[in-house]
Amino acid sequence: MYNKFNLSQKKGQLLFFLLILFTVGMANSWKVFNYPPRSVHQWRQSDCAAYVKTYYRTGADLLQPATYNLAGKQGRVISEFPVIYYISAQIERLTGEHYWVTRTLTFICYLLGLSALLACCRQWISDTVFALFPVVLLATSPYYYYYAINFLPNIPAISFSFIGLYYFIRWEERSRLLPLILGTLFFVLATALNPTDGGIVWLAYARTRISQFLFTGGQQKKSKKEILPLLISFLIIGFSILAWTRYVNWYNDQNENHQNLIGIYPIWSMDRDLMMYTAKRVVTEWSNVFQHRLVLIFTILLLPVYIWKWKQLHSFLRIFTLLTGIGTICYCILWFKAFTDHDYYQLPFVLPGVFLMITIAEYVTRILKPRLSRPVLLLSYSFCGLLALISIYHNRNIQQERYTRTDYVYLNPAIYEVEPYLPKIAVSPTDAVVCVPDRSPNITLNAINNYGYTEEFNNHYYNIHT
């Protein structure tokens, strides 16, 4: 029986990777790996690329990151744990400088995270199609996919949280220490990369297990001996979040550079007009890059089913999904102001959606599938396949739009051809230059590979004279 299940898992993973290859091919994303920072949020992308390049040029230690913009002291600034940028720079010492290195590392994180999520699904859902369905819809969510081939830390953070969840589930099955240690390490890494994107799954898991321990009996209630290692793990993860936050603030204080957003961006800091504009933009504009409208409607329709069948749902999944949703709502309140112009701040929206689908898929497989006739079951599979194809096709359209729409070209692309010209006018790579017009800290400086200043962060606190 175990061998059959293991073989089914391998077939499911193989089918998943074939679907990913199909998705990448449909979106024509192979060429994107070689792109410099471009399209939506070129500002933040260029900051990340500049981290990699300064690591490469200066040989700085992991915890001493800097960008090209010389605001503060020598451009030193930090927010997320810069391990991906650091590893990219080390790889580039072998391959030479290429944008595909960082993009590929981020994409590998995306694949590993989805693979771990699928492995989690197979722990709860025996049916291959129903287990694959929510993972494929997540993988082809246009903005999730867009940032999976990019420079930002959000997708790696979410991906590592999926891996951490997988190892915690493995620990529950076997009560061996190694999966618990690995799960803890991956959640530490996820929350250091992004405490919100990487922390929602961890918090939901922690609160679910603690609530089950305190309020349920029978087989679901773990003994104190079993719960103690888990509590120690939670304390380690919580302490690491606090320690990293303290280091970030200390490092930025020391270098007099606070250009990165570290704190909250709450809804109560907005006036009514901005609040209404942001809400309207999320619903009418950003939602189109979350998923195709039909997929969004389908997901919303699962909510009344979730409420109606609450008692029959998987005991862990129903609470975990609820707490994931509550955590995401709390996150929205604390960072709603960032939603006005930043779709990557809205990436946590995928979490309650995907776990709602997983919870319902588990219920369908366990309760409804044995009662379904073969024609109805095949019809259900066809419906899942149709929604997956709609999602893949919609993702393709969004990716093409993002890389071809003229509104997303913020600077003349010819700026990336300027670097070879600079030595001819006696400008060396270590000279400080002034790039105008540029209302971002690193887009132009990253494009020409030079340290210097732009129009952004050039005020009383950050300016060319300090």
Tab-separated table of C-alpha atoms in Angstrom:
chain	number	residue	atom	x	y	z
A	1	MET	CA	0.000	0.000	0.000
A	2	TYR	CA	2.835	2.392	0.944
A	3	ASN	CA	4.696	1.625	-2.318
A	4	LYS	CA	1.591	2.402	-4.350
A	5	PHE	CA	1.125	5.701	-2.512
A	6	ASN	CA	4.813	6.555	-2.958
A	7	LEU	CA	4.602	5.819	-6.687
A	8	SER	CA	1.482	7.999	-6.922
A	9	GLN	CA	3.358	10.818	-5.208
A	10	LYS	CA	6.224	10.581	-7.696
A	11	LYS	CA	3.796	10.622	-10.614
A	12	GLY	CA	2.095	13.656	-9.108
A	13	GLN	CA	5.419	15.490	-8.733
A	14	LEU	CA	6.382	14.612	-12.309
A	15	LEU	CA	3.043	15.826	-13.651
A	16	PHE	CA	3.422	19.015	-11.616
A	17	PHE	CA	6.852	19.808	-13.068
A	18	LEU	CA	5.579	19.122	-16.575
A	19	LEU	CA	2.768	21.612	-15.947
A	20	ILE	CA	5.326	24.166	-14.724
A	21	LEU	CA	7.392	23.671	-17.878
A	22	PHE	CA	4.238	24.127	-19.913
A	23	THR	CA	3.424	27.304	-17.968
A	24	VAL	CA	6.921	28.739	-18.494
A	25	GLY	CA	6.750	27.911	-22.192
A	26	MET	CA	3.282	29.406	-22.607
A	27	ALA	CA	4.398	32.620	-20.901
A	28	ASN	CA	7.587	32.670	-23.006
A	29	SER	CA	9.514	33.276	-19.788
A	30	TRP	CA	12.814	31.746	-20.866
A	31	LYS	CA	14.004	35.111	-22.142
A	32	VAL	CA	12.915	36.860	-18.939
A	33	PHE	CA	15.723	35.177	-16.984
A	34	ASN	CA	18.243	37.354	-18.836
A	35	TYR	CA	16.349	40.610	-18.366
A	36	PRO	CA	17.720	43.342	-16.132
A	37	PRO	CA	15.265	44.819	-13.616
A	38	ARG	CA	12.296	45.974	-15.647
A	39	SER	CA	8.520	46.275	-15.743
A	40	VAL	CA	6.426	46.509	-12.561
A	41	HIS	CA	8.373	47.683	-9.477
A	42	GLN	CA	11.631	48.219	-11.294
A	43	TRP	CA	12.599	50.399	-8.307
A	44	ARG	CA	12.591	47.513	-5.791
A	45	GLN	CA	14.036	45.089	-8.303
A	46	SER	CA	16.978	47.423	-8.939
A	47	ASP	CA	17.629	47.733	-5.210
A	48	CYS	CA	17.910	43.940	-4.994
A	49	ALA	CA	20.142	43.734	-8.078
A	50	ALA	CA	22.361	46.450	-6.596
A	51	TYR	CA	22.799	44.379	-3.428
A	52	VAL	CA	24.123	41.498	-5.551
A	53	LYS	CA	26.495	43.723	-7.506
A	54	THR	CA	27.951	45.448	-4.468
A	55	TYR	CA	28.542	42.061	-2.827
A	56	TYR	CA	30.287	40.962	-6.014
A	57	ARG	CA	32.461	44.074	-6.281
A	58	THR	CA	33.349	44.650	-2.642
A	59	GLY	CA	33.523	41.095	-1.308
A	60	ALA	CA	31.552	42.275	1.737
A	61	ASP	CA	30.428	39.841	4.420
A	62	LEU	CA	26.873	38.494	4.374
A	63	LEU	CA	25.689	40.869	7.091
A	64	GLN	CA	27.291	43.986	5.551
A	65	PRO	CA	25.081	44.654	2.495
A	66	ALA	CA	25.025	47.909	0.533
A	67	THR	CA	23.584	49.314	-2.680
A	68	TYR	CA	24.948	51.693	-5.317
A	69	ASN	CA	23.097	54.677	-3.891
A	70	LEU	CA	25.451	56.405	-1.444
A	71	ALA	CA	22.756	57.714	0.881
A	72	GLY	CA	23.897	57.397	4.464
A	73	LYS	CA	27.354	55.869	4.908
A	74	GLN	CA	28.692	54.296	1.700
A	75	GLY	CA	25.234	53.120	0.714
A	76	ARG	CA	25.032	50.517	3.469
A	77	VAL	CA	21.428	49.575	4.226
A	78	ILE	CA	19.495	46.416	4.998
A	79	SER	CA	15.955	45.104	5.371
A	80	GLU	CA	15.483	41.427	4.435
A	81	PHE	CA	18.076	38.764	5.234
A	82	PRO	CA	20.325	39.129	2.144
A	83	VAL	CA	21.338	35.490	1.750
A	84	ILE	CA	19.990	35.142	-1.811
A	85	TYR	CA	21.880	38.233	-2.967
A	86	TYR	CA	25.033	36.998	-1.248
A	87	ILE	CA	24.805	33.512	-2.783
A	88	SER	CA	24.132	35.076	-6.199
A	89	ALA	CA	27.321	37.113	-5.903
A	90	GLN	CA	29.343	34.010	-4.973
A	91	ILE	CA	27.937	32.106	-7.970
A	92	GLU	CA	28.771	35.044	-10.221
A	93	ARG	CA	32.419	34.717	-9.244
A	94	LEU	CA	32.268	31.504	-11.287
A	95	THR	CA	29.825	32.483	-14.043
A	96	GLY	CA	30.493	36.197	-14.355
A	97	GLU	CA	27.849	38.843	-13.696
A	98	HIS	CA	24.473	37.858	-15.100
A	99	TYR	CA	20.960	38.794	-14.087
A	100	TRP	CA	19.848	35.230	-14.698
A	101	VAL	CA	21.709	34.065	-11.583
A	102	THR	CA	19.439	35.867	-9.096
A	103	ARG	CA	16.325	35.246	-11.164
A	104	THR	CA	17.126	31.525	-11.331
A	105	LEU	CA	17.784	31.263	-7.595
A	106	THR	CA	14.425	32.900	-6.882
A	107	PHE	CA	12.718	30.570	-9.348
A	108	ILE	CA	14.329	27.530	-7.706
A	109	CYS	CA	12.909	28.695	-4.373
A	110	TYR	CA	9.501	28.965	-6.065
A	111	LEU	CA	9.765	25.385	-7.377
A	112	LEU	CA	10.954	23.970	-4.054
A	113	GLY	CA	8.154	25.718	-2.190
A	114	LEU	CA	5.475	24.461	-4.547
A	115	SER	CA	6.939	20.953	-4.431
A	116	ALA	CA	6.810	21.046	-0.617
A	117	LEU	CA	3.227	22.316	-0.702
A	118	LEU	CA	2.274	19.496	-3.056
A	119	ALA	CA	3.935	17.004	-0.696
A	120	CYS	CA	1.822	18.461	2.125
A	121	CYS	CA	-1.292	18.079	-0.005
A	122	ARG	CA	-0.487	14.431	-0.620
A	123	GLN	CA	-0.389	13.864	3.144
A	124	TRP	CA	-4.034	14.936	3.308
A	125	ILE	CA	-5.375	14.218	-0.201
A	126	SER	CA	-4.928	10.792	-1.760
A	127	ASP	CA	-6.331	11.792	-5.156
A	128	THR	CA	-3.574	13.075	-7.454
A	129	VAL	CA	-5.768	15.483	-9.443
A	130	PHE	CA	-7.399	17.043	-6.395
A	131	ALA	CA	-4.010	17.341	-4.684
A	132	LEU	CA	-2.440	19.009	-7.722
A	133	PHE	CA	-5.311	21.388	-8.385
A	134	PRO	CA	-4.725	24.064	-5.674
A	135	VAL	CA	-0.946	23.950	-6.151
A	136	VAL	CA	-1.206	24.508	-9.904
A	137	LEU	CA	-3.604	27.431	-9.403
A	138	LEU	CA	-1.114	28.966	-6.976
A	139	ALA	CA	1.802	28.344	-9.333
A	140	THR	CA	-0.004	30.080	-12.188
A	141	SER	CA	-1.303	33.029	-10.187
A	142	PRO	CA	0.078	35.826	-12.412
A	143	TYR	CA	1.600	38.023	-9.722
A	144	TYR	CA	2.932	35.027	-7.772
A	145	TYR	CA	4.537	33.727	-10.969
A	146	TYR	CA	5.828	37.190	-11.930
A	147	TYR	CA	7.758	37.592	-8.691
A	148	ALA	CA	8.972	33.978	-8.917
A	149	ILE	CA	11.261	35.047	-11.788
A	150	ASN	CA	12.415	38.210	-10.167
A	151	PHE	CA	14.718	39.799	-7.616
A	152	LEU	CA	12.429	40.337	-4.597
A	153	PRO	CA	12.506	38.152	-1.448
A	154	ASN	CA	8.737	37.629	-1.098
A	155	ILE	CA	8.378	34.393	-3.082
A	156	PRO	CA	11.395	32.737	-1.418
A	157	ALA	CA	9.950	33.697	1.979
A	158	ILE	CA	6.566	32.113	1.208
A	159	SER	CA	8.280	29.110	-0.402
A	160	PHE	CA	10.470	28.433	2.631
A	161	SER	CA	7.396	28.685	4.864
A	162	PHE	CA	5.816	25.876	2.793
A	163	ILE	CA	8.972	23.800	3.263
A	164	GLY	CA	8.908	24.521	6.994
A	165	LEU	CA	5.263	23.397	7.148
A	166	TYR	CA	6.139	20.191	5.295
A	167	TYR	CA	8.867	19.288	7.766
A	168	PHE	CA	6.646	20.033	10.756
A	169	ILE	CA	4.056	17.650	9.336
A	170	ARG	CA	6.777	15.036	8.827
A	171	TRP	CA	7.797	15.490	12.470
A	172	GLU	CA	4.201	14.893	13.582
A	173	GLU	CA	4.135	11.619	11.674
A	174	ARG	CA	7.424	10.189	12.933
A	175	SER	CA	8.274	12.211	16.082
A	176	ARG	CA	11.908	12.322	14.988
A	177	LEU	CA	13.974	15.363	15.840
A	178	LEU	CA	15.521	15.996	12.407
A	179	PRO	CA	12.293	17.080	10.620
A	180	LEU	CA	11.506	19.436	13.521
A	181	ILE	CA	14.990	20.969	13.305
A	182	LEU	CA	14.715	21.379	9.529
A	183	GLY	CA	11.227	22.863	9.827
A	184	THR	CA	12.468	25.324	12.420
A	185	LEU	CA	15.434	26.359	10.270
A	186	PHE	CA	13.265	26.911	7.199
A	187	PHE	CA	10.779	29.020	9.158
A	188	VAL	CA	13.667	31.037	10.609
A	189	LEU	CA	14.913	31.638	7.064
A	190	ALA	CA	11.406	32.431	5.771
A	191	THR	CA	10.718	35.017	8.467
A	192	ALA	CA	14.180	36.583	8.116
A	193	LEU	CA	13.577	37.050	4.394
A	194	ASN	CA	10.175	38.570	5.083
A	195	PRO	CA	8.545	38.292	8.522
A	196	THR	CA	5.023	38.823	7.151
A	197	ASP	CA	5.054	36.747	3.963
A	198	GLY	CA	7.156	34.054	5.626
A	199	GLY	CA	5.454	34.229	9.018
A	200	ILE	CA	1.732	33.836	8.333
A	201	VAL	CA	1.942	30.078	7.703
A	202	TRP	CA	4.149	29.608	10.776
A	203	LEU	CA	1.824	31.597	13.049
A	204	ALA	CA	-1.223	29.738	11.732
A	205	TYR	CA	0.465	26.389	12.349
A	206	ALA	CA	1.655	27.385	15.832
A	207	ARG	CA	-1.743	28.686	16.916
A	208	THR	CA	-3.505	25.637	15.452
A	209	ARG	CA	-1.347	23.146	17.333
A	210	ILE	CA	-1.451	25.100	20.581
A	211	SER	CA	-5.249	25.435	20.398
A	212	GLN	CA	-5.618	21.719	19.674
A	213	PHE	CA	-3.401	20.899	22.616
A	214	LEU	CA	-5.336	23.157	24.972
A	215	PHE	CA	-8.916	22.610	23.845
A	216	THR	CA	-9.245	19.157	22.286
A	217	GLY	CA	-9.000	15.709	23.749
A	218	GLY	CA	-8.509	12.164	22.592
A	219	GLN	CA	-5.942	11.335	19.933
A	220	GLN	CA	-5.615	14.916	18.753
A	221	LYS	CA	-4.304	16.088	22.129
A	222	LYS	CA	-0.543	15.695	22.300
A	223	SER	CA	1.211	14.842	25.544
A	224	LYS	CA	3.415	17.396	27.237
A	225	LYS	CA	6.440	15.378	26.147
A	226	GLU	CA	5.380	15.738	22.505
A	227	ILE	CA	4.391	19.406	22.666
A	228	LEU	CA	7.547	20.624	24.451
A	229	PRO	CA	9.921	20.314	21.444
A	230	LEU	CA	7.353	22.155	19.334
A	231	LEU	CA	7.112	24.990	21.851
A	232	ILE	CA	10.910	25.271	21.936
A	233	SER	CA	10.876	25.475	18.137
A	234	PHE	CA	8.264	28.251	18.242
A	235	LEU	CA	10.367	30.185	20.754
A	236	ILE	CA	13.467	29.866	18.562
A	237	ILE	CA	11.595	31.174	15.516
A	238	GLY	CA	10.050	34.037	17.481
A	239	PHE	CA	13.421	34.969	18.982
A	240	SER	CA	15.065	34.918	15.541
A	241	ILE	CA	12.461	37.362	14.197
A	242	LEU	CA	13.111	39.703	17.114
A	243	ALA	CA	16.898	39.351	16.822
A	244	TRP	CA	16.905	40.024	13.077
A	245	THR	CA	14.669	43.080	13.478
A	246	ARG	CA	16.993	44.450	16.155
A	247	TYR	CA	20.015	43.892	13.912
A	248	VAL	CA	18.358	45.608	10.943
A	249	ASN	CA	17.512	48.681	13.004
A	250	TRP	CA	20.994	48.755	14.551
A	251	TYR	CA	22.717	48.391	11.172
A	252	ASN	CA	20.636	51.130	9.569
A	253	ASP	CA	21.143	53.405	12.589
A	254	GLN	CA	24.882	52.901	12.411
A	255	ASN	CA	24.897	53.758	8.721
A	256	GLU	CA	22.362	56.587	9.039
A	257	ASN	CA	20.245	55.054	6.303
A	258	HIS	CA	16.536	54.341	6.815
A	259	GLN	CA	15.313	54.382	3.218
A	260	ASN	CA	13.818	50.868	3.456
A	261	LEU	CA	10.392	50.394	5.035
A	262	ILE	CA	10.852	48.323	8.184
A	263	GLY	CA	7.754	49.141	10.238
A	264	ILE	CA	4.049	48.924	9.521
A	265	TYR	CA	2.068	50.940	6.960
A	266	PRO	CA	-1.365	50.775	8.593
A	267	ILE	CA	-4.822	51.580	7.340
A	268	TRP	CA	-5.380	54.147	10.093
A	269	SER	CA	-2.581	56.321	8.673
A	270	MET	CA	-4.660	56.899	5.508
A	271	ASP	CA	-7.303	59.512	4.883
A	272	ARG	CA	-10.696	58.394	3.628
A	273	ASP	CA	-10.033	59.252	-0.039
A	274	LEU	CA	-6.776	57.308	-0.157
A	275	MET	CA	-8.401	54.394	1.613
A	276	MET	CA	-11.254	54.263	-0.903
A	277	TYR	CA	-8.875	54.663	-3.850
A	278	THR	CA	-6.680	51.821	-2.594
A	279	ALA	CA	-9.631	49.510	-2.001
A	280	LYS	CA	-10.985	50.276	-5.470
A	281	ARG	CA	-7.596	49.652	-7.045
A	282	VAL	CA	-7.224	46.293	-5.289
A	283	VAL	CA	-10.669	45.162	-6.458
A	284	THR	CA	-10.643	46.528	-10.009
A	285	GLU	CA	-6.962	46.462	-10.996
A	286	TRP	CA	-4.789	44.338	-8.750
A	287	SER	CA	-7.315	41.496	-8.610
A	288	ASN	CA	-6.707	40.842	-12.305
A	289	VAL	CA	-3.107	39.915	-11.557
A	290	PHE	CA	-4.115	37.741	-8.604
A	291	GLN	CA	-5.980	35.270	-10.800
A	292	HIS	CA	-8.501	34.997	-13.612
A	293	ARG	CA	-11.938	36.234	-12.558
A	294	LEU	CA	-13.490	32.760	-12.891
A	295	VAL	CA	-10.873	31.297	-10.548
A	296	LEU	CA	-11.444	34.105	-8.045
A	297	ILE	CA	-15.214	33.526	-8.145
A	298	PHE	CA	-14.694	29.789	-7.699
A	299	THR	CA	-12.478	30.395	-4.663
A	300	ILE	CA	-14.989	32.779	-3.107
A	301	LEU	CA	-17.776	30.228	-3.632
A	302	LEU	CA	-15.784	27.694	-1.617
A	303	LEU	CA	-16.124	29.875	1.474
A	304	PRO	CA	-19.811	29.085	2.202
A	305	VAL	CA	-19.015	25.391	1.646
A	306	TYR	CA	-16.195	25.716	4.184
A	307	ILE	CA	-18.577	27.274	6.725
A	308	TRP	CA	-21.434	24.864	5.990
A	309	LYS	CA	-19.317	21.696	6.238
A	310	TRP	CA	-17.130	22.914	9.119
A	311	LYS	CA	-17.683	19.867	11.355
A	312	GLN	CA	-16.904	17.412	8.568
A	313	LEU	CA	-13.681	19.106	7.482
A	314	HIS	CA	-10.208	17.853	8.387
A	315	SER	CA	-9.607	18.815	12.034
A	316	PHE	CA	-6.208	20.430	11.398
A	317	LEU	CA	-6.932	21.989	8.009
A	318	ARG	CA	-10.148	23.730	9.006
A	319	ILE	CA	-8.477	25.533	11.952
A	320	PHE	CA	-5.247	26.171	10.053
A	321	THR	CA	-7.156	27.695	7.122
A	322	LEU	CA	-9.222	29.857	9.453
A	323	LEU	CA	-6.132	31.150	11.239
A	324	THR	CA	-4.325	31.737	7.940
A	325	GLY	CA	-7.269	33.890	6.882
A	326	ILE	CA	-7.319	35.784	10.178
A	327	GLY	CA	-3.573	36.337	9.981
A	328	THR	CA	-3.894	37.696	6.449
A	329	ILE	CA	-6.695	40.063	7.504
A	330	CYS	CA	-4.535	41.377	10.364
A	331	TYR	CA	-1.668	41.809	7.912
A	332	CYS	CA	-3.952	43.780	5.560
A	333	ILE	CA	-4.906	46.172	8.342
A	334	LEU	CA	-1.280	46.767	9.298
A	335	TRP	CA	0.062	47.230	5.744
A	336	PHE	CA	-2.981	48.412	3.771
A	337	LYS	CA	-1.382	51.729	2.827
A	338	ALA	CA	1.320	49.856	0.912
A	339	PHE	CA	-1.363	48.236	-1.287
A	340	THR	CA	-1.946	51.542	-3.096
A	341	ASP	CA	1.091	51.107	-5.344
A	342	HIS	CA	2.606	47.729	-4.497
A	343	ASP	CA	1.094	44.446	-5.629
A	344	TYR	CA	3.939	42.447	-4.069
A	345	TYR	CA	2.727	43.566	-0.643
A	346	GLN	CA	-0.457	41.668	-1.476
A	347	LEU	CA	1.240	38.300	-2.090
A	348	PRO	CA	0.027	36.932	1.300
A	349	PHE	CA	-3.490	36.943	-0.219
A	350	VAL	CA	-2.588	33.644	-1.914
A	351	LEU	CA	-2.248	31.842	1.426
A	352	PRO	CA	-5.853	31.690	2.692
A	353	GLY	CA	-7.044	31.060	-0.870
A	354	VAL	CA	-4.795	28.079	-1.518
A	355	PHE	CA	-5.405	26.499	1.896
A	356	LEU	CA	-9.150	26.965	1.509
A	357	MET	CA	-8.933	24.987	-1.738
A	358	ILE	CA	-6.760	22.336	-0.069
A	359	THR	CA	-9.249	21.977	2.800
A	360	ILE	CA	-12.202	21.542	0.456
A	361	ALA	CA	-10.234	19.187	-1.818
A	362	GLU	CA	-9.461	16.989	1.203
A	363	TYR	CA	-13.159	16.926	2.122
A	364	VAL	CA	-14.189	16.068	-1.442
A	365	THR	CA	-11.620	13.256	-1.659
A	366	ARG	CA	-12.488	11.743	1.725
A	367	ILE	CA	-16.280	12.201	1.848
A	368	LEU	CA	-17.659	12.796	-1.645
A	369	LYS	CA	-15.352	10.906	-3.994
A	370	PRO	CA	-16.388	7.388	-2.794
A	371	ARG	CA	-19.997	8.312	-3.599
A	372	LEU	CA	-19.359	9.721	-7.066
A	373	SER	CA	-20.028	7.711	-10.193
A	374	ARG	CA	-17.169	7.455	-12.677
A	375	PRO	CA	-18.749	9.923	-15.174
A	376	VAL	CA	-19.240	12.514	-12.402
A	377	LEU	CA	-15.680	11.983	-11.169
A	378	LEU	CA	-14.317	12.450	-14.691
A	379	LEU	CA	-16.437	15.580	-15.010
A	380	SER	CA	-14.894	16.872	-11.757
A	381	TYR	CA	-11.406	16.183	-13.109
A	382	SER	CA	-12.293	17.978	-16.327
A	383	PHE	CA	-13.512	20.979	-14.367
A	384	CYS	CA	-10.218	21.118	-12.439
A	385	GLY	CA	-8.271	20.808	-15.684
A	386	LEU	CA	-10.326	23.555	-17.321
A	387	LEU	CA	-9.724	26.000	-14.481
A	388	ALA	CA	-6.013	25.138	-14.527
A	389	LEU	CA	-5.818	25.828	-18.275
A	390	ILE	CA	-7.709	29.114	-17.842
A	391	SER	CA	-5.226	30.081	-15.146
A	392	ILE	CA	-2.215	29.166	-17.303
A	393	TYR	CA	-3.577	31.122	-20.252
A	394	HIS	CA	-4.448	34.139	-18.085
A	395	ASN	CA	-0.975	34.055	-16.563
A	396	ARG	CA	0.519	34.063	-20.043
A	397	ASN	CA	-1.451	37.191	-20.961
A	398	ILE	CA	-0.456	39.056	-17.797
A	399	GLN	CA	3.240	38.203	-18.211
A	400	GLN	CA	3.195	39.379	-21.826
A	401	GLU	CA	1.476	42.601	-20.785
A	402	ARG	CA	3.949	43.299	-18.005
A	403	TYR	CA	6.971	42.929	-20.263
A	404	THR	CA	5.591	44.740	-23.316
A	405	ARG	CA	3.327	47.509	-21.994
A	406	THR	CA	4.902	50.913	-22.553
A	407	ASP	CA	3.488	52.237	-19.245
A	408	TYR	CA	5.922	49.944	-17.447
A	409	VAL	CA	9.004	51.401	-19.170
A	410	TYR	CA	10.113	53.935	-16.590
A	411	LEU	CA	13.510	54.848	-18.037
A	412	ASN	CA	15.028	54.715	-21.485
A	413	PRO	CA	16.282	51.111	-21.926
A	414	ALA	CA	19.385	52.527	-23.623
A	415	ILE	CA	20.653	53.367	-20.128
A	416	TYR	CA	21.820	49.735	-19.881
A	417	GLU	CA	24.241	50.425	-22.751
A	418	VAL	CA	25.928	53.397	-21.076
A	419	GLU	CA	28.438	51.499	-18.906
A	420	PRO	CA	31.058	50.851	-21.684
A	421	TYR	CA	30.975	54.569	-22.551
A	422	LEU	CA	31.819	55.818	-19.052
A	423	PRO	CA	35.583	55.003	-19.115
A	424	LYS	CA	35.848	57.028	-22.322
A	425	ILE	CA	34.842	60.131	-20.385
A	426	ALA	CA	37.153	59.278	-17.477
A	427	VAL	CA	34.429	57.901	-15.166
A	428	SER	CA	35.639	54.823	-13.279
A	429	PRO	CA	33.328	52.280	-11.581
A	430	THR	CA	34.330	53.619	-8.160
A	431	ASP	CA	33.603	57.255	-8.979
A	432	ALA	CA	30.467	58.757	-7.487
A	433	VAL	CA	28.106	59.993	-10.189
A	434	VAL	CA	24.850	61.933	-10.140
A	435	CYS	CA	22.010	60.455	-12.207
A	436	VAL	CA	19.081	62.650	-13.129
A	437	PRO	CA	16.257	62.360	-13.859
A	438	ASP	CA	15.702	59.333	-11.653
A	439	ARG	CA	13.163	59.284	-8.840
A	440	SER	CA	14.399	55.906	-7.575
A	441	PRO	CA	17.535	55.197	-5.535
A	442	ASN	CA	19.129	52.534	-7.763
A	443	ILE	CA	17.488	52.058	-11.169
A	444	THR	CA	19.968	54.187	-13.099
A	445	LEU	CA	22.960	53.452	-10.871
A	446	ASN	CA	22.351	49.711	-11.203
A	447	ALA	CA	21.995	50.061	-14.980
A	448	ILE	CA	25.374	51.794	-15.358
A	449	ASN	CA	27.070	49.875	-12.506
A	450	ASN	CA	28.306	52.954	-10.671
A	451	TYR	CA	28.070	54.365	-7.185
A	452	GLY	CA	26.420	57.716	-6.761
A	453	TYR	CA	23.261	59.678	-6.154
A	454	THR	CA	19.875	60.211	-7.768
A	455	GLU	CA	16.967	62.535	-7.081
A	456	GLU	CA	15.512	60.096	-4.547
A	457	PHE	CA	16.640	60.230	-0.921
A	458	ASN	CA	18.420	63.483	-1.618
A	459	ASN	CA	16.983	65.710	1.092
A	460	HIS	CA	17.911	66.989	4.527
A	461	TYR	CA	18.662	63.454	5.782
A	462	TYR	CA	20.158	61.968	2.627
A	463	ASN	CA	22.019	64.235	0.272
A	464	ILE	CA	25.086	64.556	-1.862
A	465	HIS	CA	26.822	66.861	0.609
A	466	THR	CA	26.855	64.427	3.582
